[in-house]
């Protein structure tokens, strides 16, 4: 016994199958929701997302590549530092006169000749001649003339007057400025540290430097320590009268 299907029912079944196939194909071709969201986002929004991700991955000790531990503490106590200086004389090729030239020069000067003859200046002249580094906290014309001659720096006297051509003498008299002479040494560094001036110098076979710097104290004697670059301490003679 055969079963017949009504023509109208056949058409309905074919239509249903066609629509179902089209729906399934649409679902397979449709982009995922996450892909659609990324495709529709603007470049600025994409960059913002990347930045947010980078920050979230940063460690607690770093922010945007800056190490928080390296930021200086504004409350840290200042214990030392470099001083501003005026290297008012620097003659790298200068040499101290020989003993014979020095003695002859002093003997020809009435200021020293008689005193040298009777021996009244012998100790003083030895002190000046046996030192290579001198410090000053005062100024006076005679108080500079004698040290210049007794130390042997008289051969470079014309080069030194520029150190006193402005307000340097007044500032030294007010206790604002100090001065150091370096014979056969070259200044490397000077700092105010532990309530004293710490000066580092490099020894040489020649050279003359006159260094002026602002004082950080008002003591009667200049608190200064000199060391060579090898750490050897050097004697400093005060030139104040």
PDB file of C-alpha atoms in Angstrom:
ATOM      1  CA  UNK A   1       0.000   0.000   0.000  1.00  0.00           C
ATOM      2  CA  UNK A   2       1.588   3.301  -1.066  1.00  0.00           C
ATOM      3  CA  UNK A   3       1.439   6.540   0.854  1.00  0.00           C
ATOM      4  CA  UNK A   4       1.085   9.775  -1.043  1.00  0.00           C
ATOM      5  CA  UNK A   5       2.249  13.219   0.197  1.00  0.00           C
ATOM      6  CA  UNK A   6       0.185  16.186  -0.570  1.00  0.00           C
ATOM      7  CA  UNK A   7       2.037  18.686  -2.832  1.00  0.00           C
ATOM      8  CA  UNK A   8       1.517  21.613  -0.442  1.00  0.00           C
ATOM      9  CA  UNK A   9       3.145  19.677   2.396  1.00  0.00           C
ATOM     10  CA  UNK A  10       6.191  18.936   0.227  1.00  0.00           C
ATOM     11  CA  UNK A  11       6.680  22.621  -0.521  1.00  0.00           C
ATOM     12  CA  UNK A  12       6.478  23.498   3.184  1.00  0.00           C
ATOM     13  CA  UNK A  13       9.102  20.899   4.127  1.00  0.00           C
ATOM     14  CA  UNK A  14      11.502  22.116   1.442  1.00  0.00           C
ATOM     15  CA  UNK A  15      11.126  25.726   2.622  1.00  0.00           C
ATOM     16  CA  UNK A  16      11.838  24.776   6.238  1.00  0.00           C
ATOM     17  CA  UNK A  17      14.978  22.844   5.302  1.00  0.00           C
ATOM     18  CA  UNK A  18      16.277  25.775   3.205  1.00  0.00           C
ATOM     19  CA  UNK A  19      15.761  28.324   6.004  1.00  0.00           C
ATOM     20  CA  UNK A  20      17.461  26.053   8.561  1.00  0.00           C
ATOM     21  CA  UNK A  21      20.522  25.662   6.337  1.00  0.00           C
ATOM     22  CA  UNK A  22      20.803  29.421   5.843  1.00  0.00           C
ATOM     23  CA  UNK A  23      20.585  30.036   9.622  1.00  0.00           C
ATOM     24  CA  UNK A  24      23.273  27.493  10.359  1.00  0.00           C
ATOM     25  CA  UNK A  25      25.564  29.008   7.695  1.00  0.00           C
ATOM     26  CA  UNK A  26      25.048  32.494   9.159  1.00  0.00           C
ATOM     27  CA  UNK A  27      26.024  31.291  12.618  1.00  0.00           C
ATOM     28  CA  UNK A  28      29.182  29.652  11.302  1.00  0.00           C
ATOM     29  CA  UNK A  29      30.266  32.808   9.415  1.00  0.00           C
ATOM     30  CA  UNK A  30      29.412  35.352  12.164  1.00  0.00           C
ATOM     31  CA  UNK A  31      32.483  36.822  14.058  1.00  0.00           C
ATOM     32  CA  UNK A  32      32.885  36.105  17.733  1.00  0.00           C
ATOM     33  CA  UNK A  33      31.821  38.825  20.167  1.00  0.00           C
ATOM     34  CA  UNK A  34      35.389  39.447  21.407  1.00  0.00           C
ATOM     35  CA  UNK A  35      36.646  39.790  17.821  1.00  0.00           C
ATOM     36  CA  UNK A  36      33.871  42.203  16.993  1.00  0.00           C
ATOM     37  CA  UNK A  37      34.683  44.352  20.042  1.00  0.00           C
ATOM     38  CA  UNK A  38      38.392  44.555  19.145  1.00  0.00           C
ATOM     39  CA  UNK A  39      37.670  45.349  15.511  1.00  0.00           C
ATOM     40  CA  UNK A  40      35.349  48.211  16.492  1.00  0.00           C
ATOM     41  CA  UNK A  41      37.628  49.787  19.172  1.00  0.00           C
ATOM     42  CA  UNK A  42      39.542  52.986  18.315  1.00  0.00           C
ATOM     43  CA  UNK A  43      43.400  53.221  18.339  1.00  0.00           C
ATOM     44  CA  UNK A  44      43.260  55.354  21.499  1.00  0.00           C
ATOM     45  CA  UNK A  45      41.161  52.741  23.270  1.00  0.00           C
ATOM     46  CA  UNK A  46      43.607  50.029  22.185  1.00  0.00           C
ATOM     47  CA  UNK A  47      46.584  51.985  23.525  1.00  0.00           C
ATOM     48  CA  UNK A  48      44.774  52.616  26.785  1.00  0.00           C
ATOM     49  CA  UNK A  49      44.159  48.921  27.177  1.00  0.00           C
ATOM     50  CA  UNK A  50      47.823  48.109  26.505  1.00  0.00           C
ATOM     51  CA  UNK A  51      48.981  50.759  29.013  1.00  0.00           C
ATOM     52  CA  UNK A  52      46.621  49.470  31.665  1.00  0.00           C
ATOM     53  CA  UNK A  53      48.003  46.002  31.151  1.00  0.00           C
ATOM     54  CA  UNK A  54      51.595  47.189  31.442  1.00  0.00           C
ATOM     55  CA  UNK A  55      50.905  49.053  34.683  1.00  0.00           C
ATOM     56  CA  UNK A  56      49.146  46.098  36.178  1.00  0.00           C
ATOM     57  CA  UNK A  57      52.196  43.954  35.440  1.00  0.00           C
ATOM     58  CA  UNK A  58      54.700  46.460  36.918  1.00  0.00           C
ATOM     59  CA  UNK A  59      56.378  45.499  40.173  1.00  0.00           C
ATOM     60  CA  UNK A  60      55.677  47.396  43.389  1.00  0.00           C
ATOM     61  CA  UNK A  61      59.189  48.946  43.317  1.00  0.00           C
ATOM     62  CA  UNK A  62      58.914  50.407  39.782  1.00  0.00           C
ATOM     63  CA  UNK A  63      56.426  52.725  38.104  1.00  0.00           C
ATOM     64  CA  UNK A  64      56.673  53.294  34.345  1.00  0.00           C
ATOM     65  CA  UNK A  65      60.332  52.245  34.389  1.00  0.00           C
ATOM     66  CA  UNK A  66      61.347  54.557  37.307  1.00  0.00           C
ATOM     67  CA  UNK A  67      62.887  52.863  40.295  1.00  0.00           C
ATOM     68  CA  UNK A  68      61.229  54.384  43.349  1.00  0.00           C
ATOM     69  CA  UNK A  69      64.202  53.395  45.482  1.00  0.00           C
ATOM     70  CA  UNK A  70      66.421  55.767  43.446  1.00  0.00           C
ATOM     71  CA  UNK A  71      64.376  58.886  44.195  1.00  0.00           C
ATOM     72  CA  UNK A  72      66.448  61.020  46.666  1.00  0.00           C
ATOM     73  CA  UNK A  73      65.050  61.599  50.100  1.00  0.00           C
ATOM     74  CA  UNK A  74      64.460  65.370  50.515  1.00  0.00           C
ATOM     75  CA  UNK A  75      64.959  64.974  54.280  1.00  0.00           C
ATOM     76  CA  UNK A  76      68.402  63.356  53.919  1.00  0.00           C
ATOM     77  CA  UNK A  77      71.026  65.227  55.979  1.00  0.00           C
ATOM     78  CA  UNK A  78      73.660  67.141  54.018  1.00  0.00           C
ATOM     79  CA  UNK A  79      77.075  65.966  55.198  1.00  0.00           C
ATOM     80  CA  UNK A  80      79.436  67.311  52.574  1.00  0.00           C
ATOM     81  CA  UNK A  81      79.663  68.792  49.157  1.00  0.00           C
ATOM     82  CA  UNK A  82      81.810  70.489  46.603  1.00  0.00           C
ATOM     83  CA  UNK A  83      82.704  74.158  47.116  1.00  0.00           C
ATOM     84  CA  UNK A  84      82.705  76.821  44.487  1.00  0.00           C
ATOM     85  CA  UNK A  85      86.252  78.055  44.000  1.00  0.00           C
ATOM     86  CA  UNK A  86      88.175  80.717  42.139  1.00  0.00           C
ATOM     87  CA  UNK A  87      91.451  79.428  40.757  1.00  0.00           C
ATOM     88  CA  UNK A  88      92.811  82.947  40.319  1.00  0.00           C
ATOM     89  CA  UNK A  89      96.385  81.830  39.538  1.00  0.00           C
ATOM     90  CA  UNK A  90      97.371  78.671  37.687  1.00  0.00           C
ATOM     91  CA  UNK A  91     100.911  78.482  36.302  1.00  0.00           C
ATOM     92  CA  UNK A  92     101.622  74.834  35.426  1.00  0.00           C
ATOM     93  CA  UNK A  93     105.208  75.492  34.278  1.00  0.00           C
ATOM     94  CA  UNK A  94     106.298  77.691  37.190  1.00  0.00           C
ATOM     95  CA  UNK A  95     109.196  76.495  39.321  1.00  0.00           C
ATOM     96  CA  UNK A  96     110.342  77.664  42.722  1.00  0.00           C
ATOM     97  CA  UNK A  97     113.699  79.492  42.662  1.00  0.00           C
ATOM     98  CA  UNK A  98     116.775  77.619  43.769  1.00  0.00           C
ATOM     99  CA  UNK A  99     118.147  78.137  47.279  1.00  0.00           C
ATOM    100  CA  UNK A 100     120.937  80.337  45.914  1.00  0.00           C
ATOM    101  CA  UNK A 101     118.603  82.549  43.868  1.00  0.00           C
ATOM    102  CA  UNK A 102     116.217  82.914  46.804  1.00  0.00           C
ATOM    103  CA  UNK A 103     118.954  83.864  49.269  1.00  0.00           C
ATOM    104  CA  UNK A 104     120.486  86.370  46.873  1.00  0.00           C
ATOM    105  CA  UNK A 105     117.126  88.041  46.264  1.00  0.00           C
ATOM    106  CA  UNK A 106     116.400  88.492  49.973  1.00  0.00           C
ATOM    107  CA  UNK A 107     119.892  89.786  50.734  1.00  0.00           C
ATOM    108  CA  UNK A 108     119.570  92.527  48.140  1.00  0.00           C
ATOM    109  CA  UNK A 109     116.380  93.832  49.796  1.00  0.00           C
ATOM    110  CA  UNK A 110     116.777  96.217  52.721  1.00  0.00           C
ATOM    111  CA  UNK A 111     113.622  94.765  54.239  1.00  0.00           C
ATOM    112  CA  UNK A 112     115.308  91.402  54.752  1.00  0.00           C
ATOM    113  CA  UNK A 113     119.056  91.822  54.243  1.00  0.00           C
ATOM    114  CA  UNK A 114     119.952  93.077  57.724  1.00  0.00           C
ATOM    115  CA  UNK A 115     117.572  90.699  59.478  1.00  0.00           C
ATOM    116  CA  UNK A 116     119.075  87.783  57.609  1.00  0.00           C
ATOM    117  CA  UNK A 117     122.568  88.925  58.538  1.00  0.00           C
ATOM    118  CA  UNK A 118     121.855  89.015  62.276  1.00  0.00           C
ATOM    119  CA  UNK A 119     119.791  85.847  62.174  1.00  0.00           C
ATOM    120  CA  UNK A 120     116.575  87.406  63.470  1.00  0.00           C
ATOM    121  CA  UNK A 121     114.606  86.076  60.491  1.00  0.00           C
ATOM    122  CA  UNK A 122     116.338  82.736  60.109  1.00  0.00           C
ATOM    123  CA  UNK A 123     113.569  80.614  61.629  1.00  0.00           C
ATOM    124  CA  UNK A 124     110.822  82.466  59.813  1.00  0.00           C
ATOM    125  CA  UNK A 125     112.526  82.213  56.449  1.00  0.00           C
ATOM    126  CA  UNK A 126     113.111  78.480  56.988  1.00  0.00           C
ATOM    127  CA  UNK A 127     109.441  77.918  57.759  1.00  0.00           C
ATOM    128  CA  UNK A 128     108.318  79.649  54.597  1.00  0.00           C
ATOM    129  CA  UNK A 129     110.936  77.958  52.495  1.00  0.00           C
ATOM    130  CA  UNK A 130     110.322  74.458  53.846  1.00  0.00           C
ATOM    131  CA  UNK A 131     106.568  74.504  53.209  1.00  0.00           C
ATOM    132  CA  UNK A 132     104.779  74.212  49.901  1.00  0.00           C
ATOM    133  CA  UNK A 133     101.194  74.908  50.982  1.00  0.00           C
ATOM    134  CA  UNK A 134      99.955  78.050  52.755  1.00  0.00           C
ATOM    135  CA  UNK A 135      96.518  79.184  53.938  1.00  0.00           C
ATOM    136  CA  UNK A 136      95.186  82.705  54.496  1.00  0.00           C
ATOM    137  CA  UNK A 137      92.037  84.143  56.050  1.00  0.00           C
ATOM    138  CA  UNK A 138      93.130  87.816  56.153  1.00  0.00           C
ATOM    139  CA  UNK A 139      94.563  90.283  53.682  1.00  0.00           C
ATOM    140  CA  UNK A 140      96.921  93.237  53.823  1.00  0.00           C
ATOM    141  CA  UNK A 141      99.473  94.543  51.347  1.00  0.00           C
ATOM    142  CA  UNK A 142     102.427  93.894  53.657  1.00  0.00           C
ATOM    143  CA  UNK A 143     100.758  90.683  54.815  1.00  0.00           C
ATOM    144  CA  UNK A 144     100.981  89.476  51.216  1.00  0.00           C
ATOM    145  CA  UNK A 145     104.318  90.992  50.238  1.00  0.00           C
ATOM    146  CA  UNK A 146     106.319  89.162  52.907  1.00  0.00           C
ATOM    147  CA  UNK A 147     104.795  85.722  52.157  1.00  0.00           C
ATOM    148  CA  UNK A 148     105.337  86.248  48.439  1.00  0.00           C
ATOM    149  CA  UNK A 149     109.048  86.909  48.931  1.00  0.00           C
ATOM    150  CA  UNK A 150     109.731  84.464  51.747  1.00  0.00           C
ATOM    151  CA  UNK A 151     108.001  81.575  49.924  1.00  0.00           C
ATOM    152  CA  UNK A 152     109.755  82.258  46.622  1.00  0.00           C
ATOM    153  CA  UNK A 153     106.576  83.204  44.775  1.00  0.00           C
ATOM    154  CA  UNK A 154     108.020  86.677  44.096  1.00  0.00           C
ATOM    155  CA  UNK A 155     109.046  85.381  40.659  1.00  0.00           C
ATOM    156  CA  UNK A 156     105.320  85.190  39.782  1.00  0.00           C
ATOM    157  CA  UNK A 157     104.228  88.256  41.767  1.00  0.00           C
ATOM    158  CA  UNK A 158     102.739  90.080  38.799  1.00  0.00           C
ATOM    159  CA  UNK A 159     100.417  87.135  38.168  1.00  0.00           C
ATOM    160  CA  UNK A 160      98.997  87.221  41.695  1.00  0.00           C
ATOM    161  CA  UNK A 161      97.599  90.752  41.836  1.00  0.00           C
ATOM    162  CA  UNK A 162      94.519  89.747  39.883  1.00  0.00           C
ATOM    163  CA  UNK A 163      93.476  87.729  42.944  1.00  0.00           C
ATOM    164  CA  UNK A 164      92.948  91.001  44.852  1.00  0.00           C
ATOM    165  CA  UNK A 165      91.745  93.327  42.094  1.00  0.00           C
ATOM    166  CA  UNK A 166      88.040  93.277  43.025  1.00  0.00           C
ATOM    167  CA  UNK A 167      86.346  92.816  46.400  1.00  0.00           C
ATOM    168  CA  UNK A 168      88.457  89.843  47.503  1.00  0.00           C
ATOM    169  CA  UNK A 169      90.424  91.828  50.160  1.00  0.00           C
ATOM    170  CA  UNK A 170      87.206  93.136  51.760  1.00  0.00           C
ATOM    171  CA  UNK A 171      85.598  89.699  51.728  1.00  0.00           C
ATOM    172  CA  UNK A 172      88.649  88.160  53.359  1.00  0.00           C
ATOM    173  CA  UNK A 173      88.612  90.883  56.031  1.00  0.00           C
ATOM    174  CA  UNK A 174      84.947  90.099  56.713  1.00  0.00           C
ATOM    175  CA  UNK A 175      85.725  86.402  57.083  1.00  0.00           C
ATOM    176  CA  UNK A 176      83.846  85.415  53.920  1.00  0.00           C
ATOM    177  CA  UNK A 177      86.766  84.232  51.806  1.00  0.00           C
ATOM    178  CA  UNK A 178      89.812  82.019  52.361  1.00  0.00           C
ATOM    179  CA  UNK A 179      92.876  81.453  50.227  1.00  0.00           C
ATOM    180  CA  UNK A 180      95.355  78.623  49.724  1.00  0.00           C
ATOM    181  CA  UNK A 181      98.677  78.700  47.880  1.00  0.00           C
ATOM    182  CA  UNK A 182      99.828  75.482  46.260  1.00  0.00           C
ATOM    183  CA  UNK A 183     103.491  75.227  45.276  1.00  0.00           C
ATOM    184  CA  UNK A 184     104.316  72.256  43.041  1.00  0.00           C
ATOM    185  CA  UNK A 185     100.855  70.794  43.631  1.00  0.00           C
ATOM    186  CA  UNK A 186      97.680  70.817  41.529  1.00  0.00           C
ATOM    187  CA  UNK A 187      94.202  71.111  42.995  1.00  0.00           C
ATOM    188  CA  UNK A 188      92.003  68.073  42.366  1.00  0.00           C
ATOM    189  CA  UNK A 189      89.060  68.621  44.717  1.00  0.00           C
ATOM    190  CA  UNK A 190      87.920  70.620  47.718  1.00  0.00           C
ATOM    191  CA  UNK A 191      84.894  69.894  49.910  1.00  0.00           C
ATOM    192  CA  UNK A 192      83.367  71.072  53.161  1.00  0.00           C
ATOM    193  CA  UNK A 193      83.063  67.845  55.133  1.00  0.00           C
ATOM    194  CA  UNK A 194      82.824  67.051  58.865  1.00  0.00           C
ATOM    195  CA  UNK A 195      83.259  70.736  59.761  1.00  0.00           C
ATOM    196  CA  UNK A 196      86.523  71.105  57.861  1.00  0.00           C
ATOM    197  CA  UNK A 197      87.795  71.825  54.381  1.00  0.00           C
ATOM    198  CA  UNK A 198      89.115  68.670  52.775  1.00  0.00           C
ATOM    199  CA  UNK A 199      91.427  69.479  49.872  1.00  0.00           C
ATOM    200  CA  UNK A 200      92.877  66.856  47.557  1.00  0.00           C
ATOM    201  CA  UNK A 201      95.937  67.744  45.496  1.00  0.00           C
ATOM    202  CA  UNK A 202      98.255  66.056  43.049  1.00  0.00           C
ATOM    203  CA  UNK A 203     102.007  66.511  43.605  1.00  0.00           C
ATOM    204  CA  UNK A 204     104.119  67.765  40.716  1.00  0.00           C
ATOM    205  CA  UNK A 205     107.681  68.840  40.006  1.00  0.00           C
ATOM    206  CA  UNK A 206     106.480  72.296  39.007  1.00  0.00           C
ATOM    207  CA  UNK A 207     103.461  74.558  39.044  1.00  0.00           C
ATOM    208  CA  UNK A 208     101.824  77.247  41.167  1.00  0.00           C
ATOM    209  CA  UNK A 209      98.160  77.721  42.031  1.00  0.00           C
ATOM    210  CA  UNK A 210      96.340  80.273  44.192  1.00  0.00           C
ATOM    211  CA  UNK A 211      92.872  79.098  45.194  1.00  0.00           C
ATOM    212  CA  UNK A 212      90.149  81.202  46.819  1.00  0.00           C
ATOM    213  CA  UNK A 213      86.912  79.756  48.211  1.00  0.00           C
ATOM    214  CA  UNK A 214      83.963  80.859  50.308  1.00  0.00           C
ATOM    215  CA  UNK A 215      84.245  80.077  53.992  1.00  0.00           C
ATOM    216  CA  UNK A 216      81.643  77.898  55.689  1.00  0.00           C
ATOM    217  CA  UNK A 217      82.698  78.852  59.241  1.00  0.00           C
ATOM    218  CA  UNK A 218      84.005  81.745  61.327  1.00  0.00           C
ATOM    219  CA  UNK A 219      86.750  80.049  63.316  1.00  0.00           C
ATOM    220  CA  UNK A 220      89.970  81.903  64.203  1.00  0.00           C
ATOM    221  CA  UNK A 221      92.058  79.169  62.554  1.00  0.00           C
ATOM    222  CA  UNK A 222      91.065  77.770  59.185  1.00  0.00           C
ATOM    223  CA  UNK A 223      90.072  74.089  59.641  1.00  0.00           C
ATOM    224  CA  UNK A 224      91.703  72.575  56.587  1.00  0.00           C
ATOM    225  CA  UNK A 225      93.203  69.169  55.791  1.00  0.00           C
ATOM    226  CA  UNK A 226      95.215  68.440  52.681  1.00  0.00           C
ATOM    227  CA  UNK A 227      95.732  65.001  51.189  1.00  0.00           C
ATOM    228  CA  UNK A 228      97.472  63.860  48.067  1.00  0.00           C
ATOM    229  CA  UNK A 229      95.618  61.715  45.560  1.00  0.00           C
ATOM    230  CA  UNK A 230      97.433  58.760  47.169  1.00  0.00           C
ATOM    231  CA  UNK A 231      96.007  59.677  50.596  1.00  0.00           C
ATOM    232  CA  UNK A 232      99.203  61.143  52.070  1.00  0.00           C
ATOM    233  CA  UNK A 233      98.597  64.094  54.456  1.00  0.00           C
ATOM    234  CA  UNK A 234     100.410  67.358  53.754  1.00  0.00           C
ATOM    235  CA  UNK A 235     101.478  70.128  56.116  1.00  0.00           C
ATOM    236  CA  UNK A 236      99.728  73.482  55.753  1.00  0.00           C
ATOM    237  CA  UNK A 237     101.353  76.657  57.071  1.00  0.00           C
ATOM    238  CA  UNK A 238      99.110  79.551  58.042  1.00  0.00           C
ATOM    239  CA  UNK A 239     100.221  82.763  56.379  1.00  0.00           C
ATOM    240  CA  UNK A 240      98.149  85.039  58.617  1.00  0.00           C
ATOM    241  CA  UNK A 241     100.244  87.471  60.611  1.00  0.00           C
TER     242      UNK A 241
END
